XYZ file of N, CA and C in Angstrom:
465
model
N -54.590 -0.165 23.036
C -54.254 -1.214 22.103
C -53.784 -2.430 22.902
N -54.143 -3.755 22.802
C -53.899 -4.686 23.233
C -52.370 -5.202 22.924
N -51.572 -5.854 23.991
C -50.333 -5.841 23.722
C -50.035 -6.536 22.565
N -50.596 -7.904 22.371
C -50.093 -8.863 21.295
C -50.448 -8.161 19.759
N -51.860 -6.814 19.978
C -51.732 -6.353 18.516
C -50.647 -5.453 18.470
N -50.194 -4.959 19.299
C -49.100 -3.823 19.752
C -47.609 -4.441 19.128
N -47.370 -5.541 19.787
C -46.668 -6.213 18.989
C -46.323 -7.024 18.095
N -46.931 -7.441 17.438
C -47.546 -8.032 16.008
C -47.460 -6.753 15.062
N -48.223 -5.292 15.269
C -48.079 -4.446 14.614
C -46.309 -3.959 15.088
N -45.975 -4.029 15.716
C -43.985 -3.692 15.546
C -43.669 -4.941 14.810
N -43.746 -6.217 15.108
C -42.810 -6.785 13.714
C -43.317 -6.640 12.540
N -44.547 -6.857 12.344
C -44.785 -6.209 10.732
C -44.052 -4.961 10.349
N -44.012 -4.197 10.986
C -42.934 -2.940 10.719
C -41.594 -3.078 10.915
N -40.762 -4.034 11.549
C -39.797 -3.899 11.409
C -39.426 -5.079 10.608
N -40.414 -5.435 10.108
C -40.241 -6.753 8.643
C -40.066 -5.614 7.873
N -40.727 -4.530 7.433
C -40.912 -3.933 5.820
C -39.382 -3.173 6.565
N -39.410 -2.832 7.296
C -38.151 -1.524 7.953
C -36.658 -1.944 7.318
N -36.744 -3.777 7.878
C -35.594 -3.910 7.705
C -34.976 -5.032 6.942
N -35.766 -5.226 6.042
C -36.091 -6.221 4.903
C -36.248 -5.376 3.275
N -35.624 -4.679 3.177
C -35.851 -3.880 1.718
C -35.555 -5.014 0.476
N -34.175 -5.480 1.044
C -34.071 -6.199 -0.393
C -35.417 -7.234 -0.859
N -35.768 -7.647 -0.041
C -37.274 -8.445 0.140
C -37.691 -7.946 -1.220
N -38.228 -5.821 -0.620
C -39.135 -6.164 -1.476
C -38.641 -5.161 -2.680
N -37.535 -5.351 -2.982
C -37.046 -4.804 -4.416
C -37.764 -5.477 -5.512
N -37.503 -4.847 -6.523
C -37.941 -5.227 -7.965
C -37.499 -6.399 -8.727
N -35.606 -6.264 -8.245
C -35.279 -7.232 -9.078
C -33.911 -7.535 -8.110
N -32.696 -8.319 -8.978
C -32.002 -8.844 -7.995
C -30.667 -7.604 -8.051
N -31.005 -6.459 -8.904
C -29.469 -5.029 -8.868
C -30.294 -4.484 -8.017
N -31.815 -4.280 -7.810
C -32.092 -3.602 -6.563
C -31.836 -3.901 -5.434
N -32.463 -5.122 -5.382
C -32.276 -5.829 -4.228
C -30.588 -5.436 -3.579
N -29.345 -5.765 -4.626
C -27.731 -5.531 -4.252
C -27.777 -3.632 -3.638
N -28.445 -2.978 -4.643
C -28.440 -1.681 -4.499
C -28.632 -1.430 -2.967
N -29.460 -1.737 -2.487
C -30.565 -1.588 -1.198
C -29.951 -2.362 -0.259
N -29.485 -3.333 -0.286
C -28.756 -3.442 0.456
C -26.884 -3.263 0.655
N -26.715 -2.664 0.029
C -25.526 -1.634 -0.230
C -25.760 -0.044 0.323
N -27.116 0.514 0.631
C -27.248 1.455 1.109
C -27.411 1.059 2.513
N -28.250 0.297 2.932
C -28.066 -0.485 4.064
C -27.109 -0.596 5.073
N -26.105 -1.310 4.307
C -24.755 -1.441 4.971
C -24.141 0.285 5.017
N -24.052 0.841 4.311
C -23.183 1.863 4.125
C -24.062 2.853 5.443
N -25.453 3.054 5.135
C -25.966 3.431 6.267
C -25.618 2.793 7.859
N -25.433 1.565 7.939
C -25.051 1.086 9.222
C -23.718 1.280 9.269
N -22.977 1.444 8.137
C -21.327 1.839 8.975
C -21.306 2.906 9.061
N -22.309 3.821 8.627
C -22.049 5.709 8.835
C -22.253 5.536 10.982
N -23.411 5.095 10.999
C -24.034 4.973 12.051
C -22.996 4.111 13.282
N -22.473 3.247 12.700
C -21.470 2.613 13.692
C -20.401 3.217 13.940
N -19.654 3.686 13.028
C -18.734 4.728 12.967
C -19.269 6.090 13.709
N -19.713 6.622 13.583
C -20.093 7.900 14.530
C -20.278 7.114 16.142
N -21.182 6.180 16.275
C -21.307 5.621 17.721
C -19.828 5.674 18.530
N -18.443 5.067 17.417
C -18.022 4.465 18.175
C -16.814 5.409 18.047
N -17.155 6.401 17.135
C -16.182 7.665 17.320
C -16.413 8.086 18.659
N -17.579 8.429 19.091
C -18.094 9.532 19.683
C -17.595 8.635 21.631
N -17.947 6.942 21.305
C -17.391 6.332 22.546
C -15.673 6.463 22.511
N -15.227 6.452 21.812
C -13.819 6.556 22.082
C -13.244 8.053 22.094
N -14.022 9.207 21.793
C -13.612 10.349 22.088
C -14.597 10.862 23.931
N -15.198 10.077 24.181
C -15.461 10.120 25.348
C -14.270 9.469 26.236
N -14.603 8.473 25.565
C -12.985 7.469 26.507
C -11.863 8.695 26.218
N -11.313 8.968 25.892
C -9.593 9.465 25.421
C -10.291 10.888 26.601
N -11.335 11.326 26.307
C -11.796 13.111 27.149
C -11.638 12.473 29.229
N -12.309 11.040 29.070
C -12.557 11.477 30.402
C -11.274 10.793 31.007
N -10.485 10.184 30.443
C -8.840 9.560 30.927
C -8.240 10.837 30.761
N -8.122 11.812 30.140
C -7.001 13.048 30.174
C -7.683 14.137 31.167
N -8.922 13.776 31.675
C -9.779 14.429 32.654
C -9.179 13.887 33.801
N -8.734 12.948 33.919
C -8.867 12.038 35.268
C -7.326 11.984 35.272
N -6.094 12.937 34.956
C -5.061 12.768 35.163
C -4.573 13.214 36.433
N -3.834 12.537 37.337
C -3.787 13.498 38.739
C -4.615 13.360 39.850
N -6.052 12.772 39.416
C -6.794 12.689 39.953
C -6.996 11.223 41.086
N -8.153 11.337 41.461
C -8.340 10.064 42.185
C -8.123 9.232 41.465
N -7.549 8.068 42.060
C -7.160 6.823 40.909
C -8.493 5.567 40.824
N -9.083 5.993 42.074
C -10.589 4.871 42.073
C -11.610 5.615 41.359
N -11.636 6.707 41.252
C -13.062 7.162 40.148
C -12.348 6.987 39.203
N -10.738 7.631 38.651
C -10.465 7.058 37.216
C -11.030 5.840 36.999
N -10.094 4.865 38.010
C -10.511 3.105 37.510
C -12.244 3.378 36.903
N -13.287 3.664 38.004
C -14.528 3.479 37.825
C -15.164 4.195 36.105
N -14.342 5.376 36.388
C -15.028 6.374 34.849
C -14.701 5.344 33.950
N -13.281 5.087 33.696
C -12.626 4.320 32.599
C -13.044 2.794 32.067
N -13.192 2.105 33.142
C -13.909 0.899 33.168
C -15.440 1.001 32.426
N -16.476 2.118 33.032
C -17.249 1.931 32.208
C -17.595 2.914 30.730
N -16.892 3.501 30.561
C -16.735 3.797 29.057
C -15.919 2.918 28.068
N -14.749 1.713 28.847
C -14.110 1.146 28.052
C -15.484 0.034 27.803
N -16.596 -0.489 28.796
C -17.317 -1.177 28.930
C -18.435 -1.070 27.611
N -19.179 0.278 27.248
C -19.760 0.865 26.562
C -19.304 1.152 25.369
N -17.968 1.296 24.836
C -16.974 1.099 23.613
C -17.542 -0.340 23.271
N -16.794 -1.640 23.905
C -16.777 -2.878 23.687
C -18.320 -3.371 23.244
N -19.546 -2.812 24.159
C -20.212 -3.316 23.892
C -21.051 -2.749 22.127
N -21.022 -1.575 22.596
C -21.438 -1.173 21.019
C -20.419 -1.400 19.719
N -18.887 -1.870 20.246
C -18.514 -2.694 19.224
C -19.129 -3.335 18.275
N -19.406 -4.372 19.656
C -19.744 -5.883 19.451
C -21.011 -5.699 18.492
N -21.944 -4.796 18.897
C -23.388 -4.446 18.368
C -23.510 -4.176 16.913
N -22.489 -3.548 16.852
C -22.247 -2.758 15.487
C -21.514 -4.114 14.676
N -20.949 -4.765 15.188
C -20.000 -5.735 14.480
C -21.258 -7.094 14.058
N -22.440 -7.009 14.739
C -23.498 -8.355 14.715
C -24.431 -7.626 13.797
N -24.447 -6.091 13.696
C -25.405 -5.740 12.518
C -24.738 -5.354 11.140
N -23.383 -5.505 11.709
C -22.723 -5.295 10.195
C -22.364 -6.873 9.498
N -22.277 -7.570 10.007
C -22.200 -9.242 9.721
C -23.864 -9.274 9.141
N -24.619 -8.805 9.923
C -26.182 -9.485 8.957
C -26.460 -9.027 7.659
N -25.709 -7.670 7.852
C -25.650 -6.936 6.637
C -25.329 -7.552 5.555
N -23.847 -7.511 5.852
C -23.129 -8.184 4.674
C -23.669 -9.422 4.337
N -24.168 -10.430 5.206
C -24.853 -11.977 4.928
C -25.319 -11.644 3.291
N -26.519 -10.726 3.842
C -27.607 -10.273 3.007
C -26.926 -9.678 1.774
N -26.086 -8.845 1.619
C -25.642 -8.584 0.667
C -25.232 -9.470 0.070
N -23.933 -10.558 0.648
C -23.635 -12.033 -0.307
C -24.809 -12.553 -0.541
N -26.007 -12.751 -0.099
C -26.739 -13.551 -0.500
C -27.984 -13.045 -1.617
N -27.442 -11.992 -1.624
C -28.129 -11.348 -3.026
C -27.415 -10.864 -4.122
N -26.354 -10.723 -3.824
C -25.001 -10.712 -5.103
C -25.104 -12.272 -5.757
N -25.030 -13.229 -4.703
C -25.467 -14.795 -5.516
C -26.610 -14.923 -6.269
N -27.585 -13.941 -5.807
C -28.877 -14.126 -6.730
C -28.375 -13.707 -7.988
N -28.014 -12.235 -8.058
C -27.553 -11.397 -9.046
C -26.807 -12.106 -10.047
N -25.664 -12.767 -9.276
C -25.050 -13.901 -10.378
C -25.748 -14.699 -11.357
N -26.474 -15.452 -10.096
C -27.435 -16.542 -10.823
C -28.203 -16.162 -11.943
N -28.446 -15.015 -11.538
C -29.585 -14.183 -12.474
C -28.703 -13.432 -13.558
N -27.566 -13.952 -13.950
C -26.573 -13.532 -14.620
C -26.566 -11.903 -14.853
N -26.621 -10.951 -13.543
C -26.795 -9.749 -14.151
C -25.922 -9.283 -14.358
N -25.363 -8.238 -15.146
C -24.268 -7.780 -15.957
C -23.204 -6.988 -14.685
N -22.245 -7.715 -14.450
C -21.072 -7.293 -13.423
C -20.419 -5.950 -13.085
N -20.884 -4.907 -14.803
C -20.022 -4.010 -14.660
C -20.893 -2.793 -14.127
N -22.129 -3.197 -14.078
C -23.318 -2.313 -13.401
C -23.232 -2.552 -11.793
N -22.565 -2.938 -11.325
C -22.680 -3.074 -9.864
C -21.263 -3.425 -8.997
N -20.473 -3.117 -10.327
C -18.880 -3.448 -9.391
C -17.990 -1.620 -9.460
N -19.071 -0.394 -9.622
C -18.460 0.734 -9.277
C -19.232 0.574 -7.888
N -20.595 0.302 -7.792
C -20.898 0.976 -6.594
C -20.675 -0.537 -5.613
N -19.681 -1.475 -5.685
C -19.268 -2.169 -4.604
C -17.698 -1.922 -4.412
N -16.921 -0.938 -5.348
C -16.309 -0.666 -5.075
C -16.130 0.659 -4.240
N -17.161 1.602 -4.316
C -17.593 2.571 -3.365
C -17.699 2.194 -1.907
N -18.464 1.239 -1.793
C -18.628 0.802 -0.550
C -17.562 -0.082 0.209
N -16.553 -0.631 -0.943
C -15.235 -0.991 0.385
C -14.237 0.322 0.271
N -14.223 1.143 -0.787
C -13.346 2.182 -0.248
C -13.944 3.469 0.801
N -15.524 3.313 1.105
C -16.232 3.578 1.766
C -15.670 3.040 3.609
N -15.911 2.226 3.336
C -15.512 1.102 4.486
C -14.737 1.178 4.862
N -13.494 0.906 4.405
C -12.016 1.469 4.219
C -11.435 2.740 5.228
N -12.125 3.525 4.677
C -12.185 5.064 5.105
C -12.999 4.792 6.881
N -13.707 4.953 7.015
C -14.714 4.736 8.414
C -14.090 3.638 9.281
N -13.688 2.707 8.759
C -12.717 2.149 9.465
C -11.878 2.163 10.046
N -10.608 3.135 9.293
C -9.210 4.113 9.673
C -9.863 4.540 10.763
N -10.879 5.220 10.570
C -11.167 6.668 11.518
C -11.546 5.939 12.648
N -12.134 5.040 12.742
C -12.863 4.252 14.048
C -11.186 4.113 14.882
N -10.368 3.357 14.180
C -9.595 2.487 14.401
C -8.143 3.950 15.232
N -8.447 5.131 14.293
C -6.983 6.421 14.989
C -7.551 6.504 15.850
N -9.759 6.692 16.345
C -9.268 7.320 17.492
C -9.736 6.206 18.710
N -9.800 4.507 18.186
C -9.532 3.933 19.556
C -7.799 3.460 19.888
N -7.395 3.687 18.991
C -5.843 3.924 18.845
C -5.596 5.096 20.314
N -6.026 6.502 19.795
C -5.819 7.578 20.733
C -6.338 7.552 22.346
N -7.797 6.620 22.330
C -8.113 6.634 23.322
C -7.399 5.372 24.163
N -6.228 4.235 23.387
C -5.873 3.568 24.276
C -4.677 4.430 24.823
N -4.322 5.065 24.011
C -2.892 6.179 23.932
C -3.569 7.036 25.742
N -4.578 7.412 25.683
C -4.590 8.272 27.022
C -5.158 7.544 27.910
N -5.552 6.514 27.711
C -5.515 5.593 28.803
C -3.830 4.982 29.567
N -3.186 5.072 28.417
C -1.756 4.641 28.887
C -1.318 5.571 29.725
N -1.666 6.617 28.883
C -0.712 7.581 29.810
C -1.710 8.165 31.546
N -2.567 8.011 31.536
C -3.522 8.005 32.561
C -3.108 6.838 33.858
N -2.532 5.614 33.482
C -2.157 4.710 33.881
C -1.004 5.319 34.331
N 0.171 5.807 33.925
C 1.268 6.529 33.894
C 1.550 7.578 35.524
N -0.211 8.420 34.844
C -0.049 9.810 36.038
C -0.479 9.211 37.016
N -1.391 8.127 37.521
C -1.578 7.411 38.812
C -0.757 6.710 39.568
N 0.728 6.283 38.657
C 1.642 5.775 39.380
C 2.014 6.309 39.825
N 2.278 7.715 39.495
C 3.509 8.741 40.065
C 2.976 8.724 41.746
């Protein structure tokens, strides 16, 4: 396959992939769909950044006692790999939401009836809510054994 059809055929696919509200029916689908969207990308960000900060907190209580230049090195780049899939997760959860305000404004416009779509936006911030905490105890924990990691290298 020639490259430019190679890639021409990937953005056409990641137009339909990641463009649903596009092609909804109406403007509660469109909110719907992209409400699964988001909720799907914070399941997904949330596990990423569980799983980086329970790496971080494993390999600082690993590295207690130990050499203090591979700590520095381990720690540095898992704190490196946290930050960056932060950031990642934080630029696809911003497009998200764009998209969602900007189809809740349709919805308005389109005067659709408020009480059909304010359980399941209230799902999704007590959704949010929740995945959030959890992100947030265990980079909490993993700064917690970084401190104390800092601690056993002085001695």
């Amino acid at each position: 396959m020639k490259p430019k059809l190679a890639l021409l055929a990937a953005a056409v696919a990641g137009l339909f992939a990641f463009a649903p509200g596009a092609l909804a029916a109406g403007p509660v689908d469109a909110v719907k769909s992209d409400i699964a969207k988001l909720q799907a990308d914070l399941q997904t960000a949330h596990d990423i950044l569980i799983a980086d900060a329970k790496k971080l907190t494993a390999d600082a209580q690993a590295a207690k006692g130990g050499n203090a230049a591979a700590a520095r090195a381990t720690i540095k780049a898992d704190r490196a790999k946290l930050r960056a899939d932060r950031k990642s997760a934080h630029e696809i959860l911003k497009a998200d939401r764009m998209q969602l305000r900007a189809d809740l404004k349709a919805a308005r416009e389109a005067k659709v009836d408020r009480a059909e779509l304010k359980p399941l936006l209230q799902q999704l911030r007590a959704t949010a809510k929740q995945l959030r905490a959890e992100i947030h105890a265990a980079i909490v924990e993993a700064r917690q054994a970084v401190r104390e990691l800092r601690e056993s290298l002085k001695k």
